[in-house]
Tab-separated table of C-alpha atoms in Angstrom:
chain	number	residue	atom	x	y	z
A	1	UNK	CA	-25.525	-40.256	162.141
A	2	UNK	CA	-24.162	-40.261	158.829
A	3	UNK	CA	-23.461	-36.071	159.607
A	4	UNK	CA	-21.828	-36.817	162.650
A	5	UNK	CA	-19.706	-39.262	160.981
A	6	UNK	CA	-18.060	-37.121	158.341
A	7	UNK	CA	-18.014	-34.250	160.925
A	8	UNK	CA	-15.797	-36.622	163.415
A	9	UNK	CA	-14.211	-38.871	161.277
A	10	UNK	CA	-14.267	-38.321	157.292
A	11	UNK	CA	-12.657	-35.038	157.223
A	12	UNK	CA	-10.099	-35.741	159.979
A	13	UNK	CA	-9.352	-38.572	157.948
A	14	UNK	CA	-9.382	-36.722	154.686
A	15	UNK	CA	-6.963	-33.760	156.109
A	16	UNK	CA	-4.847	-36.748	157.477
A	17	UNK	CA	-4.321	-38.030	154.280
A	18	UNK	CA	-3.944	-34.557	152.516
A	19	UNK	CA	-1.045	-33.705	155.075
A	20	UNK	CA	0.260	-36.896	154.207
A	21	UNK	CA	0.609	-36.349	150.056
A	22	UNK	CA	1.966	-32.842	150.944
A	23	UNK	CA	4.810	-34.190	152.949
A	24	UNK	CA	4.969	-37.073	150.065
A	25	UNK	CA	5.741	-34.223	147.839
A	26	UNK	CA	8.747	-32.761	149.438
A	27	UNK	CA	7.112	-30.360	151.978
A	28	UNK	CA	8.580	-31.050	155.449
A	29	UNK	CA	7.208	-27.948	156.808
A	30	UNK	CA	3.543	-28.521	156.364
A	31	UNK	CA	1.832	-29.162	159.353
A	32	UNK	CA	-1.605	-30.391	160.460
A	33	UNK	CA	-4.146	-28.405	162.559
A	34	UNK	CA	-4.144	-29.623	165.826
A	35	UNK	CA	-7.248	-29.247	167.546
A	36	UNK	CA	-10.018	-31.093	166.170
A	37	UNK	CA	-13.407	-32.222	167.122
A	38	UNK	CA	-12.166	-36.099	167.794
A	39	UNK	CA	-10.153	-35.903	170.608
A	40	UNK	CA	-8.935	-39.272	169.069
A	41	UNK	CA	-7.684	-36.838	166.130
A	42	UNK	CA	-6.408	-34.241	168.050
A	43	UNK	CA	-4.119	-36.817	169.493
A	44	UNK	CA	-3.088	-38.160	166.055
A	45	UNK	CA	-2.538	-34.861	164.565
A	46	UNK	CA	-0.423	-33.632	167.408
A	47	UNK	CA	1.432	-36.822	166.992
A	48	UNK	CA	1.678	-36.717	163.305
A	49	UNK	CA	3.608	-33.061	163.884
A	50	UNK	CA	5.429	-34.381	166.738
A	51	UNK	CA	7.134	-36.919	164.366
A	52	UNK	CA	7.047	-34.352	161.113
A	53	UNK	CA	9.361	-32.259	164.034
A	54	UNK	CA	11.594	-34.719	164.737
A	55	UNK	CA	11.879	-36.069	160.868
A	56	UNK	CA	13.172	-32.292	160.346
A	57	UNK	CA	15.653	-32.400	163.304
A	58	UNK	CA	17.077	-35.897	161.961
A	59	UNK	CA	17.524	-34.297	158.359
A	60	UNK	CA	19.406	-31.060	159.783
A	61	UNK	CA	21.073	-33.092	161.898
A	62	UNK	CA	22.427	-35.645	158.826
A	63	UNK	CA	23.399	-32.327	156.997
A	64	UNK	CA	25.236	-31.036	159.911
A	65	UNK	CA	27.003	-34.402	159.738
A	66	UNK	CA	27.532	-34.721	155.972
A	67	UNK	CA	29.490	-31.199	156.291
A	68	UNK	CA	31.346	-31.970	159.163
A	69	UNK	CA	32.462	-35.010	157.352
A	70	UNK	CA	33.334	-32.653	154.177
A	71	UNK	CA	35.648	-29.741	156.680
A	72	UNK	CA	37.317	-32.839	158.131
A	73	UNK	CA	38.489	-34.201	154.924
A	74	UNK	CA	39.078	-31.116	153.692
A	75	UNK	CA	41.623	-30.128	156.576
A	76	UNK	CA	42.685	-34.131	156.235
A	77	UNK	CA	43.888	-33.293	152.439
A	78	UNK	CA	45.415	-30.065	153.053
A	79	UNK	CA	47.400	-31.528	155.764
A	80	UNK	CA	48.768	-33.977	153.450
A	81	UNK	CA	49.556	-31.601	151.156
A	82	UNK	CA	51.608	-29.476	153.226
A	83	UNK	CA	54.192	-31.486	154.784
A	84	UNK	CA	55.760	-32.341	151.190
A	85	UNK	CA	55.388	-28.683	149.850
A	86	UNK	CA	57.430	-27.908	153.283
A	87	UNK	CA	60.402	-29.969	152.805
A	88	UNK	CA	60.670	-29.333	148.887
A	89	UNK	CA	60.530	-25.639	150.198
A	90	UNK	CA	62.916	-26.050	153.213
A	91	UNK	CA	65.531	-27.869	150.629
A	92	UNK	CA	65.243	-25.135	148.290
A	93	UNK	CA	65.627	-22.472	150.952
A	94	UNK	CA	68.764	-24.542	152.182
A	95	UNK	CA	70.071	-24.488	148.416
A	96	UNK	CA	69.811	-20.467	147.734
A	97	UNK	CA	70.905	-19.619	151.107
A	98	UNK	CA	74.799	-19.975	151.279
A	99	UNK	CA	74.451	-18.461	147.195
A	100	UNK	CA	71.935	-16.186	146.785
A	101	UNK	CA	70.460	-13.753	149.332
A	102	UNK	CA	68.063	-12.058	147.516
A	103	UNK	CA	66.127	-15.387	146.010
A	104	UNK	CA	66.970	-17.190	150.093
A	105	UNK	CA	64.822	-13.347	151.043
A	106	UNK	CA	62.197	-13.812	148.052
A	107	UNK	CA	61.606	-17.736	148.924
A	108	UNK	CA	61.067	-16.744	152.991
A	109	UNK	CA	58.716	-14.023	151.865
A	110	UNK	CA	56.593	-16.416	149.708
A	111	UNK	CA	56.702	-18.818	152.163
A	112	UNK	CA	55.300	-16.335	154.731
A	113	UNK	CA	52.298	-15.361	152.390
A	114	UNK	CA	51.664	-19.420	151.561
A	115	UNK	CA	51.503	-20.215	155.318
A	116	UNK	CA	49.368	-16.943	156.279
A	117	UNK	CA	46.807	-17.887	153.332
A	118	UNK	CA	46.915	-21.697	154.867
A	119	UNK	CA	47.130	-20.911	158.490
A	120	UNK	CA	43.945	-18.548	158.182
A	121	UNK	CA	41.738	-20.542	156.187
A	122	UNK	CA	38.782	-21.006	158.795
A	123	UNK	CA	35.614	-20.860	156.330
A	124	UNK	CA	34.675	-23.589	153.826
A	125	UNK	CA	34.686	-20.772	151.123
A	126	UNK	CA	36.799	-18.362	149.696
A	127	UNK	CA	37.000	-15.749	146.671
A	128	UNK	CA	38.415	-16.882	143.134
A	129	UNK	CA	40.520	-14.323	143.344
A	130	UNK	CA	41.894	-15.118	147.025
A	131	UNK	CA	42.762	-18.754	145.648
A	132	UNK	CA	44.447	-17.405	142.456
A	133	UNK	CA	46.685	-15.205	143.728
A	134	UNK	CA	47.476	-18.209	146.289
A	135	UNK	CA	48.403	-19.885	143.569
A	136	UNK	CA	50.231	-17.398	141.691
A	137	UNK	CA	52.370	-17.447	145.535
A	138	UNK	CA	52.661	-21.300	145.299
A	139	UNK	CA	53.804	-21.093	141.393
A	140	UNK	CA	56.575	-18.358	142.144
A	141	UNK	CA	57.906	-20.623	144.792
A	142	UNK	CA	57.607	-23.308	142.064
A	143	UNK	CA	59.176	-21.301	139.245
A	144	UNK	CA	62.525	-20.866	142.185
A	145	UNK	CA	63.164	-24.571	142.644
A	146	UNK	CA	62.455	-24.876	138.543
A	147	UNK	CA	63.694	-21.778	136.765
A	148	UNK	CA	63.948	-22.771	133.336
A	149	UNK	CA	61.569	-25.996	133.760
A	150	UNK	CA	58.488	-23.907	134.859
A	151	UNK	CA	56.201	-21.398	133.032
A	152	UNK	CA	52.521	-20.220	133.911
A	153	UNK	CA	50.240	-17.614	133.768
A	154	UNK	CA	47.298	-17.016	135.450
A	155	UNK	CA	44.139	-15.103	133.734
A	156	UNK	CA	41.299	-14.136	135.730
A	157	UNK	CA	38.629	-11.626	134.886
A	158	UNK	CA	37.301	-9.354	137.077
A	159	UNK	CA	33.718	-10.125	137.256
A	160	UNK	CA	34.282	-13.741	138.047
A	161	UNK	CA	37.286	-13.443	140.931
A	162	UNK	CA	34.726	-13.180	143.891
A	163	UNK	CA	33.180	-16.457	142.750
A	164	UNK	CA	33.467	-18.250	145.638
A	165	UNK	CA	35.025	-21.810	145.967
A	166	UNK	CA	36.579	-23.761	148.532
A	167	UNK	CA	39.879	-23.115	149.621
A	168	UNK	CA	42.459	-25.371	148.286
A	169	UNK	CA	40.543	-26.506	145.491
A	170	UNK	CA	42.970	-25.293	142.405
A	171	UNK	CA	46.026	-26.189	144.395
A	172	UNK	CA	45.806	-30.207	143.642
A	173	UNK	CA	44.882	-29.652	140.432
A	174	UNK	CA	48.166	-27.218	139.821
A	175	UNK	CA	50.441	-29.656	141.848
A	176	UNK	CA	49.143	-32.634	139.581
A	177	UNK	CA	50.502	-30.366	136.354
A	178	UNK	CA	53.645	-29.623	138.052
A	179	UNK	CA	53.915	-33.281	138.575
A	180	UNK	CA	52.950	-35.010	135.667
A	181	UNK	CA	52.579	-32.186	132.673
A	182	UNK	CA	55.870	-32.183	131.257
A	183	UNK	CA	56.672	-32.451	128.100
A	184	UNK	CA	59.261	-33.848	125.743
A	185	UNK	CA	61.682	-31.332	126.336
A	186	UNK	CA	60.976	-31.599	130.227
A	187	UNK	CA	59.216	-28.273	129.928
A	188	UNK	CA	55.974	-27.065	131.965
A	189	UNK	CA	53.766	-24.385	130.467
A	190	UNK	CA	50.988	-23.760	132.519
A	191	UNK	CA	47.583	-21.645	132.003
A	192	UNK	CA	44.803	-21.077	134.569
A	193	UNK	CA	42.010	-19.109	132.921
């Protein structure tokens, strides 16, 4: 009897309890053998994977979430960005264009290459590099509107400009400068290393 009774119920119950303090540790993967002796257990432990299944569907499915949450704020920020940076730019297209050809040509070029690096943004990731030289295209534009007001310079080393980041990221930071980094003399020096 007492044979019988570990066979069919102290080691299922002991494995039970083992799959249990694996999954206690972190280990969402583990699963229990499913046939068993008991056909009592063999019900459990198909159960007990059953649920271990779904608990693994629920947390993909809250990560899927989470990041869909993320790339909607994300495109939420950058669209509030851009309608300001388009009428600043519009008014200083408007102001060089009845003057000065070549800066009304320089300001439409930059333009072009700041809406083609904002239009074709589609991953949630993109190369130091690929933002910085964004930015150096968003500071030129600057530097038009502010020509004596505005200096920067941008240092990047080689090894680190396929880091990658999310898109955008630097631009805040660089508009928050231009916006509150002046100093006494109303002067901006700028440096992104």
């Amino acid at each position: 009897l007492l044979f019988f009774e570990r066979r069919w119920l102290i080691h299922p119950l002991k494995r039970l309890t083992g799959a249990i303090e694996i999954i206690e540790k972190g280990d969402l993967d583990y699963r229990i053998e499913e046939n068993c002796k008991s056909m009592e257990f063999t019900q459990i432990n198909k159960s007990f994977n059953r649920m271990m299944d779904q608990v693994s569907d629920l947390k993909i499915h809250v990560y899927e979430v989470q990041l869909e949450k993320q790339q909607i704020k994300m495109k939420f920020l950058s669209q509030q960005i851009q309608p300001h940076f388009i009428l600043n730019s519009l008014n200083t297209l408007y102001t060089y264009s009845n003057r000065d050809v070549d800066s009304t040509r320089k300001i439409i070029r930059l333009l072009s290459k700041y809406y083609r690096y904002v239009v074709n943004i589609e991953s949630r990731y993109v190369n130091l590099g690929q933002e910085l030289e964004h930015i150096d295209n968003f500071l030129d534009l600057q530097k038009i509107r502010f020509p004596r007001k505005l200096n920067y310079k941008i240092l990047c080393d080689d090894e680190i400009d396929i880091v990658p980041i999310p898109p955008f990221l630097l631009e805040s930071f660089v508009g928050n400068c231009l916006k509150y980094g002046q100093d006494e003399n109303d002067q901006i020096m700028l440096r992104i290393q």
